[in-house]
């Protein structure tokens, strides 16, 4: 049987991927008006967390002699990460949900399935964002960037006493898929109509989260 469902957040429950990408360009524009530095960092380190991306950007600016004279590399990296967090939180708090998100969460919650979040966003702002979307009561716990996706799944399994084959992870990026595969649980790709979705070729997918409960039944029948 399926004992729990674990969701990624950005691009899976909320339509925030483009917000997060655009925010990096906005905060670095004073020193990188063309966006070349940011574009290169995002392309080379697509699954890095905000802190590593901010540091990579600061290093690239330093290499190009574009570092602000009043700042060190470490100070700029910290400033960029903090600025990014503040701007993203404000924007994501008001962004639209992915298709069927609230209805699916309500249905799964009514079914008695424990629900969790497993995201590359730090846990504290992530909890605040779930509350701002009025979703906080759906989730037993929120796991963030403090550990890898696979490590978070392992923590959830230990907390529930669940086997990996009794868990489903829903996500929209390759790090979600790889985390599920590394841990050994089922993975469902959330594609939401994105033609260039990196997980679109995965055999189990949904474009509307309202279809997820039926897909869980299909997974259960296949493994029974």
XYZ file of C-alpha atoms in Angstrom:
224
model
C 0.000 0.000 0.000
C 0.986 3.639 -0.346
C 1.649 5.099 3.115
C 2.550 8.695 2.229
C 2.948 11.226 -0.554
C 5.863 13.656 -0.642
C 5.727 16.810 -2.753
C 8.358 19.096 -4.139
C 7.195 22.710 -3.804
C 8.354 25.030 -6.609
C 6.947 23.997 -9.971
C 4.997 21.165 -8.345
C 2.581 22.888 -5.977
C 3.171 26.526 -6.977
C 3.995 28.062 -10.346
C 7.203 29.668 -9.116
C 10.062 28.357 -11.241
C 10.170 31.378 -13.525
C 9.875 33.720 -10.528
C 12.953 32.151 -8.958
C 14.942 32.315 -12.182
C 13.980 35.924 -12.935
C 14.807 37.031 -9.399
C 18.480 36.137 -9.801
C 18.707 38.312 -12.910
C 17.001 41.190 -11.102
C 19.230 41.229 -8.038
C 22.474 40.919 -10.022
C 21.547 43.440 -12.746
C 23.519 46.336 -11.144
C 26.752 44.435 -11.847
C 25.660 42.171 -14.715
C 23.380 44.232 -16.933
C 23.532 41.729 -19.801
C 22.603 38.808 -17.538
C 25.497 36.778 -18.924
C 26.981 35.892 -15.532
C 23.670 34.765 -14.080
C 22.709 32.789 -17.185
C 26.034 30.942 -17.118
C 25.752 30.070 -13.419
C 22.146 28.869 -13.730
C 23.066 26.720 -16.714
C 26.163 25.164 -15.092
C 24.653 24.596 -11.625
C 20.898 24.133 -12.241
C 20.158 22.154 -9.065
C 22.433 24.083 -6.686
C 20.682 25.794 -3.792
C 20.354 29.584 -3.556
C 23.465 29.918 -1.402
C 25.735 28.072 -3.795
C 24.298 29.931 -6.786
C 24.824 33.256 -5.022
C 28.423 32.335 -4.256
C 29.064 31.169 -7.827
C 27.680 34.457 -9.121
C 29.851 36.455 -6.711
C 32.915 34.436 -7.789
C 32.147 35.078 -11.468
C 31.742 38.808 -10.820
C 35.039 38.809 -8.942
C 36.774 37.014 -11.822
C 35.517 39.698 -14.213
C 36.581 42.518 -11.875
C 32.938 43.474 -11.422
C 32.808 43.011 -7.667
C 31.580 46.196 -5.917
C 34.532 48.055 -4.417
C 32.833 48.288 -1.024
C 32.199 44.539 -0.824
C 34.143 41.306 -0.421
C 33.203 38.138 -2.295
C 31.734 36.630 0.890
C 29.702 39.725 1.705
C 28.266 39.964 -1.792
C 27.364 36.255 -1.852
C 25.545 36.651 1.476
C 23.822 39.840 0.307
C 22.643 38.194 -2.928
C 21.297 35.136 -1.115
C 19.421 37.254 1.417
C 18.035 39.595 -1.240
C 16.977 36.620 -3.345
C 15.182 35.016 -0.383
C 13.281 38.182 0.520
C 12.149 38.914 -3.028
C 11.195 35.320 -3.786
C 9.178 34.906 -0.613
C 7.157 38.011 -1.411
C 6.511 36.933 -5.009
C 5.868 33.233 -4.361
C 3.444 34.019 -1.544
C 1.150 35.545 -4.170
C 1.845 33.326 -7.180
C -0.745 30.941 -8.538
C -0.869 27.295 -7.576
C -0.147 24.536 -10.053
C -3.243 22.955 -11.641
C -5.329 21.078 -9.110
C -2.957 21.566 -6.163
C -5.451 22.511 -3.435
C -8.076 20.012 -4.577
C -5.507 17.199 -4.648
C -4.154 18.069 -1.210
C -7.672 18.154 0.219
C -8.493 14.768 -1.339
C -5.310 13.066 -0.157
C -5.711 14.577 3.308
C -9.300 13.271 3.490
C -8.010 9.838 2.469
C -5.826 9.877 5.572
C -2.527 9.823 3.678
C 0.341 11.545 5.500
C 1.663 14.370 3.303
C 5.129 15.943 3.326
C 7.121 18.553 1.424
C 10.646 17.842 0.192
C 12.165 20.936 -1.409
C 15.470 22.602 -2.261
C 14.165 25.718 -0.517
C 15.321 26.183 3.103
C 12.791 24.799 5.567
C 11.935 27.969 7.510
C 10.808 30.122 4.540
C 9.215 27.019 3.036
C 6.965 26.578 6.087
C 6.007 30.236 5.862
C 5.094 29.846 2.196
C 2.896 26.796 2.825
C 1.065 28.752 5.521
C 0.605 31.742 3.213
C -1.049 29.423 0.684
C -3.238 28.001 3.498
C -1.694 24.559 3.067
C 0.195 24.232 6.339
C -2.404 21.966 7.976
C -2.128 19.416 5.174
C 1.498 18.524 5.847
C 2.898 16.486 8.704
C 6.340 17.998 8.153
C 8.317 20.180 5.772
C 11.828 19.171 4.686
C 14.074 21.645 2.900
C 17.506 22.353 1.515
C 19.280 21.436 4.741
C 19.586 17.884 3.334
C 19.405 16.255 -0.099
C 16.138 15.058 -1.598
C 17.107 11.423 -0.972
C 18.167 12.153 2.618
C 14.873 13.911 3.309
C 12.959 10.936 1.919
C 14.949 8.666 4.212
C 14.070 10.868 7.193
C 10.382 10.690 6.289
C 10.558 6.901 5.968
C 12.136 6.590 9.410
C 9.561 8.907 10.971
C 6.654 6.899 9.527
C 8.184 3.450 9.700
C 7.479 3.150 5.981
C 9.325 1.156 3.354
C 10.591 3.034 0.308
C 8.160 1.105 -1.909
C 5.283 2.490 0.178
C 6.158 6.106 -0.611
C 5.528 8.362 -3.619
C 7.525 11.491 -4.413
C 5.964 14.066 -6.757
C 8.244 16.589 -8.459
C 8.977 18.544 -11.603
C 12.778 18.464 -11.849
C 15.526 15.922 -12.370
C 16.750 16.311 -8.793
C 13.293 15.164 -7.635
C 13.459 12.139 -9.932
C 17.039 11.316 -8.994
C 16.281 11.692 -5.289
C 13.365 9.268 -5.558
C 15.448 6.804 -7.568
C 18.371 7.027 -5.168
C 16.073 6.418 -2.210
C 14.063 3.760 -4.041
C 10.512 5.114 -3.849
C 7.957 5.717 -6.593
C 8.232 8.952 -8.564
C 5.468 10.913 -10.281
C 6.495 13.682 -12.665
C 4.498 16.914 -12.510
C 4.720 18.378 -16.011
C 1.840 20.919 -15.973
C 1.908 21.394 -19.733
C 5.563 22.468 -19.890
C 6.741 21.210 -23.263
C 10.400 21.249 -22.251
C 9.877 19.651 -18.838
C 13.047 17.726 -17.906
C 10.940 14.865 -16.491
C 8.291 14.677 -19.227
C 9.610 11.339 -20.500
C 9.027 9.674 -17.120
C 6.319 6.982 -17.407
C 4.273 8.179 -14.413
C 3.224 11.795 -14.852
C 0.417 14.238 -14.211
C -0.356 17.625 -15.711
C -3.121 18.292 -13.208
C -2.684 17.212 -9.601
C -6.360 16.266 -9.422
C -5.304 13.162 -11.348
C -2.859 12.119 -8.623
C -5.234 10.087 -6.376
C -6.216 7.871 -9.313
C -2.560 7.440 -10.249
C -1.786 6.349 -6.678
C -4.418 3.633 -7.058
C -2.704 2.523 -10.264
C 0.680 2.381 -8.534
C -0.844 0.356 -5.679
C -2.402 -2.173 -8.082
C 0.872 -2.612 -9.946
C 2.916 -3.357 -6.826
C 0.283 -5.499 -5.100
